[in-house]
Amino acid sequence: MNQLEDFSDLEKSLNLINLVNEFHGSMEKNIKIISQYSEIIDKLLAKIRLNFLLKEKEKFLKELEITEEYEKYSDISAISDLLEKLNKSMSDNKKRLKYLEEDYFQRKNQIDQLNNAINNYKQQIQNLTKKKKEFFSQINRITREMSGNSNKEREEQQIIPEIDESLTNAQKIKAFQKKAKETQRDINNLNQKVEETNLKFKDFNPLYEAYKNDYEKLKDIISTDNKKIRELELELKTKFLNKNNSLHDYNEFNLKSVRSIEEVKNDIKKINNEIETISVPNSKSDLQDPEDLSKIIEKLKVFNNNLKKNQNKIKIRKNEKEVIQIFDSFQKLEALMDDLETFINRFLSQINLKSQFRILLSEDNINFFIQIRFTRNMKEKIIFDELTTPEKIFFIIVCNISIGLQVKNHNIVFSNLFIPSVYNKAGSIFRTIRKILPLFDTEEYLSKFNLIFIFSNLEMKKEIKNVKTVTIQENG
């Protein structure tokens, strides 16, 4: 138990209520401001979306007019049908190409890895062959020296492999022969790897070539179709505009393919439905002049001005030191409650009860109150009203005594006058005293305190052990 020594500044803990209320009020104002801002932004986004939809609708209406004109001319219709087939074919081929690409590049990577491995082995063989020749050159040089026939100028230009110069000529020749033999063994191993890798290459290559041919062929088909589509689009636009002088405004219309009238009308219907859902919550003027954002901009200006004016109301302006003092004080209060709970539970354990104190804030955020819950026999959760009368009296008495222990009064006074008359039950009061007194003898900390009981109009039928009684009679 961590007993609280200093009870000063506890009243500051009550300022936490004001801090909470101030914070709550500021939060409500902030939420309101955010809601207002969100509403303005929603309207702005709705305007932007409405503008986009109206432009899309205008585009589809032009497309509908062109589509209706297409159906009047058989030659234009034939080109349009061919365009549609080519576009579909190109779309299908692009999908096939996408699926083929993964397999093709997987096989290509395998072939590239095999080629790289073969080239690497061949490069190593070339380097080792050169090294082996150098070993034999050294053997020949030493042999010439031994026979007295040497060319010093030429010898100085030779690259001499590292070897112990302290060896005799015969030992040097033997060492070079050994190195040449080891090098030849390495060359043989590499040649074996080249053969094995070539076999793998021959196994993989036919499938790779098949994928490569399919891939390149499909790319060529797509390229050819794409070129033909551009040519047909130009021809289609030229024929169409030549027959419809009134539609020259649509010269820039993108003629990828001409859709059916039904498809275009369905797109227009979808846009009309979305425009209706956007327009319903807003004013009708939005439809009349959707590009006019002046009202929303004005609302944003008003909002910004109000925000600047009400900054003091939406910000919690508290001195940091003051806030720390408030929380420190509240922590002291919590520690005080914890200590009181510990003292009380020392006594309540004698009747198989345990209390739990909680500091709560009232629903109106005006007052703190202490909620006390009890556990009977370590499992049954109850409140004060559910205690038996003897249990209630026991709790009231030990609570009074525990407060005295907490403030470290050497002489702790308790009287039945301290408690409501409904709990002035002599039997329960004296039984409580008999239960708790032994603790003051057995526990070192409690033995430091004296208990003084003052009873009024209560008859003690049986004396309490280790309690000195003094009877005071009122003079008539």
Coordinates of C-alpha atoms in Angstrom, one line a residue:
M1 CA 0.0 0.0 0.0
N2 CA 1.3 3.4 -1.0
Q3 CA 0.0 5.7 1.7
L4 CA -0.6 9.3 0.8
E5 CA 1.3 11.7 3.0
D6 CA 0.4 15.1 1.5
F7 CA -3.3 16.0 1.2
S8 CA -2.7 19.5 0.0
D9 CA -4.0 20.8 -3.4
L10 CA -6.6 18.0 -3.5
E11 CA -9.3 20.6 -4.2
K12 CA -7.6 21.2 -7.6
S13 CA -8.7 17.8 -8.7
L14 CA -12.2 19.1 -8.9
N15 CA -11.0 21.5 -11.7
L16 CA -10.7 18.4 -13.9
I17 CA -14.5 18.7 -14.3
N18 CA -14.1 22.2 -15.7
L19 CA -11.3 21.0 -18.0
V20 CA -13.4 18.1 -19.3
N21 CA -16.4 20.4 -19.9
E22 CA -14.3 23.0 -21.6
F23 CA -12.7 20.3 -23.8
H24 CA -16.2 18.8 -24.5
G25 CA -17.6 22.2 -25.5
S26 CA -14.6 22.9 -27.7
M27 CA -15.0 19.5 -29.3
E28 CA -18.7 20.1 -30.1
K29 CA -17.8 23.5 -31.7
N30 CA -15.0 21.8 -33.7
I31 CA -17.4 19.0 -34.9
K32 CA -19.9 21.7 -35.9
I33 CA -17.3 23.6 -37.9
I34 CA -16.0 20.4 -39.5
S35 CA -19.6 19.5 -40.5
Q36 CA -20.1 23.0 -42.0
Y37 CA -16.8 22.7 -44.0
S38 CA -17.7 19.2 -45.1
E39 CA -21.0 20.3 -46.4
I40 CA -19.4 23.1 -48.4
I41 CA -16.8 20.7 -49.9
D42 CA -19.5 18.2 -50.7
K43 CA -21.4 20.8 -52.7
L44 CA -18.1 21.8 -54.4
L45 CA -17.4 18.2 -55.4
A46 CA -21.0 17.7 -56.5
K47 CA -20.6 20.8 -58.8
I48 CA -17.4 19.4 -60.3
R49 CA -19.0 16.0 -60.8
L50 CA -22.1 17.7 -62.4
N51 CA -19.9 19.6 -64.8
F52 CA -18.1 16.4 -65.8
L53 CA -21.4 14.5 -66.3
L54 CA -22.9 17.3 -68.4
K55 CA -19.8 17.4 -70.7
E56 CA -20.0 13.6 -71.0
K57 CA -23.7 13.8 -71.8
E58 CA -23.0 16.4 -74.5
K59 CA -20.3 14.1 -76.0
F60 CA -22.8 11.1 -76.0
L61 CA -25.5 13.2 -77.6
K62 CA -23.1 14.1 -80.4
E63 CA -22.2 10.4 -80.7
L64 CA -25.9 9.5 -80.9
E65 CA -26.5 12.0 -83.7
I66 CA -23.5 10.6 -85.7
T67 CA -24.6 7.0 -85.0
E68 CA -28.1 7.8 -86.3
E69 CA -26.6 9.4 -89.5
Y70 CA -24.4 6.3 -90.0
E71 CA -27.3 4.0 -90.4
K72 CA -28.7 6.0 -93.3
Y73 CA -25.8 5.1 -95.7
S74 CA -24.9 1.5 -96.6
D75 CA -21.3 2.2 -97.7
I76 CA -20.6 4.0 -94.4
S77 CA -22.3 1.2 -92.5
A78 CA -20.1 -1.4 -94.2
I79 CA -17.0 0.5 -93.2
S80 CA -18.4 0.9 -89.7
D81 CA -19.0 -2.8 -89.4
L82 CA -15.5 -3.6 -90.7
L83 CA -14.1 -1.2 -88.1
E84 CA -16.1 -2.8 -85.4
K85 CA -14.8 -6.3 -86.4
L86 CA -11.2 -5.0 -86.6
N87 CA -11.4 -3.3 -83.2
K88 CA -12.8 -6.5 -81.7
S89 CA -10.1 -8.6 -83.3
M90 CA -7.4 -6.2 -82.2
S91 CA -8.8 -6.2 -78.6
D92 CA -8.9 -10.0 -78.6
N93 CA -5.3 -10.3 -80.0
K94 CA -4.0 -7.8 -77.4
K95 CA -5.5 -10.0 -74.6
R96 CA -3.9 -13.1 -76.3
L97 CA -0.6 -11.2 -76.5
K98 CA -0.7 -10.3 -72.8
Y99 CA -1.2 -14.0 -71.8
L100 CA 1.5 -15.1 -74.3
E101 CA 4.0 -12.5 -73.1
E102 CA 4.5 -14.2 -69.7
D103 CA 5.3 -17.6 -71.2
Y104 CA 7.4 -16.1 -74.0
F105 CA 9.6 -14.0 -71.7
Q106 CA 9.9 -16.9 -69.3
R107 CA 11.3 -19.1 -72.1
K108 CA 13.4 -16.3 -73.4
N109 CA 15.0 -15.8 -69.9
Q110 CA 15.8 -19.5 -69.8
I111 CA 17.5 -19.4 -73.2
D112 CA 19.4 -16.2 -72.3
Q113 CA 20.6 -17.8 -69.1
L114 CA 21.8 -20.9 -71.0
N115 CA 23.6 -18.7 -73.6
N116 CA 25.2 -16.7 -70.9
A117 CA 26.4 -19.8 -69.1
I118 CA 27.9 -21.3 -72.3
N119 CA 29.7 -18.0 -73.1
N120 CA 31.0 -17.8 -69.5
Y121 CA 32.3 -21.4 -69.7
K122 CA 34.0 -20.7 -73.0
Q123 CA 35.6 -17.6 -71.7
Q124 CA 37.0 -19.5 -68.7
I125 CA 38.3 -22.3 -71.1
Q126 CA 40.0 -19.6 -73.2
N127 CA 41.7 -18.1 -70.1
L128 CA 42.8 -21.5 -68.7
T129 CA 44.1 -22.6 -72.1
K130 CA 46.3 -19.4 -72.2
K131 CA 47.4 -20.2 -68.7
K132 CA 48.3 -23.8 -69.6
K133 CA 50.4 -22.5 -72.5
E134 CA 52.3 -20.2 -70.2
F135 CA 53.1 -23.2 -67.9
F136 CA 54.5 -25.1 -70.9
S137 CA 56.4 -22.0 -72.0
Q138 CA 58.1 -21.9 -68.6
I139 CA 59.0 -25.6 -68.8
N140 CA 60.6 -24.9 -72.2
R141 CA 62.5 -21.9 -70.8
I142 CA 63.9 -23.9 -68.0
T143 CA 64.9 -26.7 -70.3
R144 CA 66.7 -24.2 -72.6
E145 CA 68.5 -22.8 -69.5
M146 CA 69.6 -26.2 -68.5
S147 CA 71.0 -26.9 -72.0
G148 CA 72.7 -23.5 -71.9
N149 CA 70.6 -22.1 -74.7
S150 CA 68.5 -19.1 -73.5
N151 CA 67.3 -15.8 -74.8
K152 CA 67.5 -13.4 -71.8
E153 CA 65.8 -10.5 -73.6
R154 CA 62.9 -12.8 -74.6
E155 CA 62.8 -14.3 -71.1
E156 CA 62.4 -10.9 -69.5
Q157 CA 59.2 -10.4 -71.5
Q158 CA 57.6 -13.7 -70.4
I159 CA 54.9 -13.7 -67.8
I160 CA 56.2 -16.0 -65.1
P161 CA 53.5 -17.7 -63.0
E162 CA 54.0 -17.6 -59.3
I163 CA 56.3 -20.5 -58.2
D164 CA 58.9 -20.9 -55.5
E165 CA 62.2 -19.7 -56.9
S166 CA 64.2 -21.7 -54.4
L167 CA 63.3 -24.9 -56.1
T168 CA 65.7 -26.7 -58.4
N169 CA 65.1 -26.6 -62.1
A170 CA 63.9 -30.2 -62.1
Q171 CA 61.5 -29.4 -59.2
K172 CA 60.3 -26.3 -61.1
I173 CA 59.6 -28.3 -64.2
K174 CA 57.7 -30.9 -62.1
A175 CA 55.7 -28.1 -60.4
F176 CA 54.8 -26.5 -63.8
Q177 CA 53.8 -29.9 -65.2
K178 CA 51.5 -30.4 -62.2
K179 CA 49.9 -27.0 -62.7
A180 CA 49.4 -27.6 -66.4
K181 CA 47.8 -31.0 -65.6
E182 CA 45.4 -29.4 -63.0
T183 CA 44.6 -26.6 -65.5
Q184 CA 43.8 -29.2 -68.2
R185 CA 41.5 -31.0 -65.7
D186 CA 39.6 -27.7 -65.1
I187 CA 39.4 -27.2 -68.9
N188 CA 37.9 -30.7 -69.3
N189 CA 35.4 -30.1 -66.6
L190 CA 34.3 -26.8 -68.2
N191 CA 34.1 -28.5 -71.6
Q192 CA 31.8 -31.1 -70.0
K193 CA 29.6 -28.3 -68.6
V194 CA 29.5 -26.7 -72.1
E195 CA 28.2 -30.0 -73.6
E196 CA 25.6 -30.4 -70.8
T197 CA 24.4 -26.8 -71.2
N198 CA 24.3 -27.2 -75.0
L199 CA 22.0 -30.3 -74.6
K200 CA 19.7 -28.3 -72.3
F201 CA 19.7 -25.5 -74.9
K202 CA 18.7 -27.9 -77.7
D203 CA 15.9 -29.2 -75.5
F204 CA 14.5 -25.7 -74.6
N205 CA 15.2 -23.9 -77.9
P206 CA 12.4 -25.5 -80.1
L207 CA 9.7 -24.5 -77.6
Y208 CA 11.2 -21.0 -77.2
E209 CA 11.3 -20.6 -81.0
A210 CA 7.6 -21.6 -81.2
Y211 CA 6.7 -19.0 -78.6
K212 CA 8.9 -16.4 -80.2
N213 CA 7.2 -17.0 -83.6
D214 CA 3.7 -16.8 -82.1
Y215 CA 4.7 -13.7 -80.2
E216 CA 6.2 -11.9 -83.1
K217 CA 3.4 -13.0 -85.5
L218 CA 0.7 -11.7 -83.0
K219 CA 2.5 -8.4 -82.7
D220 CA 2.6 -8.0 -86.5
I221 CA -1.1 -8.8 -86.7
I222 CA -1.9 -6.2 -84.1
S223 CA 0.3 -3.6 -85.8
T224 CA -1.3 -4.3 -89.2
D225 CA -4.8 -4.2 -87.8
N226 CA -4.0 -0.9 -86.0
K227 CA -2.8 0.6 -89.2
K228 CA -5.8 -0.6 -91.1
I229 CA -8.1 0.8 -88.4
R230 CA -6.6 4.3 -88.7
E231 CA -7.0 4.2 -92.5
L232 CA -10.6 3.1 -92.2
E233 CA -11.4 5.8 -89.6
L234 CA -10.0 8.4 -91.9
E235 CA -12.0 7.0 -94.8
L236 CA -15.1 6.8 -92.7
K237 CA -14.8 10.4 -91.4
T238 CA -14.2 11.7 -94.9
K239 CA -17.2 9.9 -96.4
F240 CA -19.4 10.9 -93.5
L241 CA -18.5 14.5 -93.6
N242 CA -18.9 14.7 -97.4
K243 CA -22.4 13.5 -97.1
N244 CA -23.3 15.6 -94.1
N245 CA -22.2 19.2 -94.5
S246 CA -24.3 20.1 -91.5
L247 CA -22.2 18.0 -89.2
H248 CA -18.8 19.6 -89.8
D249 CA -18.7 20.6 -86.2
Y250 CA -18.0 16.9 -85.4
N251 CA -14.8 16.8 -87.4
E252 CA -12.8 16.3 -84.2
F253 CA -15.1 13.5 -83.0
N254 CA -13.1 10.4 -82.2
L255 CA -14.2 7.6 -84.5
K256 CA -12.7 4.5 -83.1
S257 CA -15.8 2.6 -83.8
V258 CA -19.4 3.4 -84.2
R259 CA -21.5 1.9 -81.4
S260 CA -25.2 1.0 -81.7
I261 CA -27.9 3.6 -80.9
E262 CA -29.0 1.5 -78.0
E263 CA -25.5 1.5 -76.4
V264 CA -25.2 5.2 -76.7
K265 CA -28.8 5.8 -75.3
N266 CA -28.0 3.6 -72.3
D267 CA -24.9 5.7 -71.5
I268 CA -27.0 8.9 -71.7
K269 CA -29.7 7.3 -69.4
K270 CA -27.0 6.4 -66.8
I271 CA -25.7 10.0 -66.9
N272 CA -29.2 11.5 -66.5
N273 CA -29.9 9.2 -63.5
E274 CA -26.6 10.4 -61.8
I275 CA -27.3 14.0 -62.6
E276 CA -30.7 13.7 -61.0
T277 CA -29.2 12.2 -57.8
I278 CA -26.7 15.1 -57.6
S279 CA -29.2 17.8 -58.3
V280 CA -32.0 16.7 -55.9
P281 CA -30.1 17.8 -52.7
N282 CA -28.9 21.1 -54.3
S283 CA -30.7 24.1 -55.6
K284 CA -32.2 24.1 -59.1
S285 CA -29.8 26.9 -60.1
D286 CA -27.0 24.3 -60.2
L287 CA -28.5 22.8 -63.4
Q288 CA -29.0 26.2 -64.9
D289 CA -25.5 27.4 -64.5
P290 CA -23.3 24.4 -63.2
E291 CA -20.0 26.1 -64.0
D292 CA -20.8 29.0 -61.7
L293 CA -18.9 28.4 -58.5
S294 CA -19.2 31.9 -57.1
K295 CA -21.8 31.0 -54.4
I296 CA -19.6 28.2 -53.1
I297 CA -16.5 30.4 -53.1
E298 CA -18.5 33.0 -51.2
K299 CA -19.5 30.4 -48.6
L300 CA -15.9 29.3 -48.2
K301 CA -14.9 33.0 -47.6
V302 CA -17.6 33.4 -45.0
F303 CA -16.6 30.1 -43.4
N304 CA -12.9 31.2 -43.2
N305 CA -13.9 34.6 -41.7
N306 CA -16.1 32.9 -39.0
L307 CA -13.3 30.5 -38.3
K308 CA -10.8 33.3 -37.6
K309 CA -13.4 35.1 -35.4
N310 CA -14.2 32.1 -33.3
Q311 CA -10.6 30.7 -32.8
N312 CA -10.8 31.4 -29.1
K313 CA -14.0 29.4 -28.7
I314 CA -12.7 26.3 -30.6
K315 CA -9.2 26.2 -29.0
I316 CA -8.6 24.9 -25.4
R317 CA -6.4 27.6 -24.0
K318 CA -5.0 26.2 -20.8
N319 CA -1.7 26.8 -19.2
E320 CA 0.3 23.6 -19.4
K321 CA 1.5 23.9 -15.9
E322 CA -2.0 24.4 -14.6
V323 CA -3.3 21.3 -16.5
I324 CA -0.4 19.2 -15.1
Q325 CA -1.3 20.4 -11.6
I326 CA -4.9 19.4 -12.1
F327 CA -4.0 15.9 -13.2
D328 CA -1.4 15.5 -10.4
S329 CA -4.1 16.5 -7.9
F330 CA -6.6 14.1 -9.4
Q331 CA -4.0 11.3 -9.2
K332 CA -3.5 12.2 -5.5
L333 CA -7.3 11.8 -5.1
E334 CA -7.2 8.4 -6.8
A335 CA -4.3 7.3 -4.6
L336 CA -6.3 8.5 -1.6
M337 CA -9.2 6.3 -2.7
D338 CA -6.9 3.4 -3.3
D339 CA -5.4 3.6 0.2
L340 CA -8.9 3.9 1.8
E341 CA -10.1 0.9 -0.2
T342 CA -7.0 -1.1 1.0
F343 CA -7.7 -0.2 4.7
I344 CA -11.4 -1.0 4.4
N345 CA -10.7 -4.4 2.7
R346 CA -8.3 -5.4 5.5
F347 CA -11.3 -5.3 7.8
L348 CA -13.9 -6.6 5.3
S349 CA -11.9 -9.7 4.8
Q350 CA -13.1 -10.8 8.2
I351 CA -16.6 -11.2 6.9
N352 CA -15.6 -12.4 3.4
L353 CA -16.4 -9.1 1.7
K354 CA -14.3 -7.0 -0.6
S355 CA -15.0 -3.4 -1.8
Q356 CA -14.0 -1.6 -5.0
F357 CA -14.0 2.2 -5.2
R358 CA -14.3 4.0 -8.5
I359 CA -14.4 7.8 -9.1
L360 CA -16.9 8.6 -11.7
L361 CA -18.2 11.7 -13.5
S362 CA -22.0 12.4 -13.3
E363 CA -23.9 12.3 -16.6
D364 CA -24.4 16.1 -16.6
N365 CA -20.6 16.5 -16.2
I366 CA -21.0 18.6 -13.1
N367 CA -19.9 16.4 -10.2
F368 CA -17.6 13.6 -9.3
F369 CA -19.1 10.8 -7.3
I370 CA -17.7 7.6 -5.7
Q371 CA -19.2 4.3 -6.9
I372 CA -18.7 1.4 -4.4
R373 CA -19.2 -2.2 -5.5
F374 CA -18.8 -5.3 -3.3
T375 CA -17.7 -8.9 -3.9
R376 CA -19.1 -11.5 -1.5
N377 CA -17.2 -14.8 -1.0
M378 CA -14.9 -13.8 -3.9
K379 CA -17.6 -14.3 -6.6
E380 CA -20.9 -12.6 -5.9
K381 CA -21.0 -9.0 -7.2
I382 CA -23.4 -6.7 -5.3
I383 CA -24.1 -3.1 -4.4
F384 CA -24.5 -1.5 -1.0
D385 CA -28.3 -1.9 -0.9
E386 CA -27.9 -5.7 -1.5
L387 CA -25.7 -6.1 1.6
T388 CA -27.3 -7.5 4.8
T389 CA -27.9 -5.1 7.6
P390 CA -25.0 -6.5 9.7
E391 CA -22.8 -6.2 6.6
K392 CA -23.9 -2.6 6.1
I393 CA -23.1 -1.7 9.7
F394 CA -19.8 -3.5 9.5
F395 CA -18.8 -1.5 6.4
I396 CA -20.0 1.9 7.9
I397 CA -17.9 1.4 11.0
V398 CA -14.7 0.2 9.3
C399 CA -15.1 3.0 6.7
N400 CA -15.1 5.6 9.6
I401 CA -12.1 3.9 11.2
S402 CA -10.2 3.6 7.9
I403 CA -10.6 7.4 7.3
G404 CA -9.0 8.0 10.7
L405 CA -6.2 5.6 9.9
Q406 CA -5.6 7.3 6.6
V407 CA -5.2 10.8 8.1
K408 CA -3.0 9.2 10.8
N409 CA -5.0 10.3 13.8
H410 CA -3.2 8.5 16.7
N411 CA -6.6 8.4 18.6
I412 CA -9.4 7.3 16.3
V413 CA -12.8 8.1 17.7
F414 CA -16.0 6.3 16.6
S415 CA -19.5 6.8 17.9
N416 CA -22.9 5.4 17.0
L417 CA -24.0 9.0 16.7
F418 CA -21.9 9.2 13.5
I419 CA -24.2 6.8 11.6
P420 CA -27.8 6.9 10.6
S421 CA -30.3 5.8 13.3
V422 CA -31.6 3.0 11.1
Y423 CA -28.2 1.3 11.5
N424 CA -28.0 1.8 15.3
K425 CA -28.2 -1.9 16.0
A426 CA -26.3 -2.7 19.2
G427 CA -25.7 -6.4 18.4
S428 CA -24.2 -5.7 14.9
I429 CA -22.2 -2.7 16.2
F430 CA -20.6 -4.7 19.0
R431 CA -20.0 -7.8 16.8
T432 CA -18.2 -5.6 14.3
I433 CA -15.9 -4.2 17.1
R434 CA -15.2 -7.7 18.3
K435 CA -14.2 -8.8 14.7
I436 CA -11.8 -5.9 14.0
L437 CA -10.1 -5.4 17.4
P438 CA -7.8 -8.5 17.0
L439 CA -6.3 -6.9 13.9
F440 CA -5.0 -4.0 16.0
D441 CA -3.1 -6.5 18.1
T442 CA -1.7 -8.7 15.3
E443 CA -0.8 -6.1 12.7
E444 CA 2.2 -3.9 13.5
Y445 CA 1.0 -0.9 11.6
L446 CA -2.5 -0.9 13.2
S447 CA -1.0 -1.4 16.7
K448 CA 0.2 2.2 16.6
F449 CA -3.4 3.5 16.9
N450 CA -5.8 3.8 19.8
L451 CA -9.6 3.3 19.3
I452 CA -12.0 5.3 21.3
F453 CA -15.7 4.3 21.1
I454 CA -18.5 6.6 22.3
F455 CA -21.9 4.9 22.5
S456 CA -25.1 6.7 23.3
N457 CA -28.2 4.7 24.4
L458 CA -26.7 1.4 23.5
E459 CA -26.5 -1.4 26.1
M460 CA -23.4 -3.6 26.1
K461 CA -24.7 -6.9 27.4
K462 CA -21.3 -8.6 27.2
E463 CA -17.9 -6.9 27.7
I464 CA -15.5 -6.7 24.9
K465 CA -12.0 -8.2 25.5
N466 CA -9.2 -5.6 25.8
V467 CA -11.7 -2.7 25.8
K468 CA -11.7 -0.4 28.8
T469 CA -15.2 1.0 29.4
V470 CA -16.3 4.2 31.1
T471 CA -19.9 5.0 31.7
I472 CA -21.0 8.6 31.7
Q473 CA -24.4 9.5 33.1
E474 CA -26.1 12.7 32.4
N475 CA -27.0 14.7 35.5
G476 CA -30.7 15.3 35.9

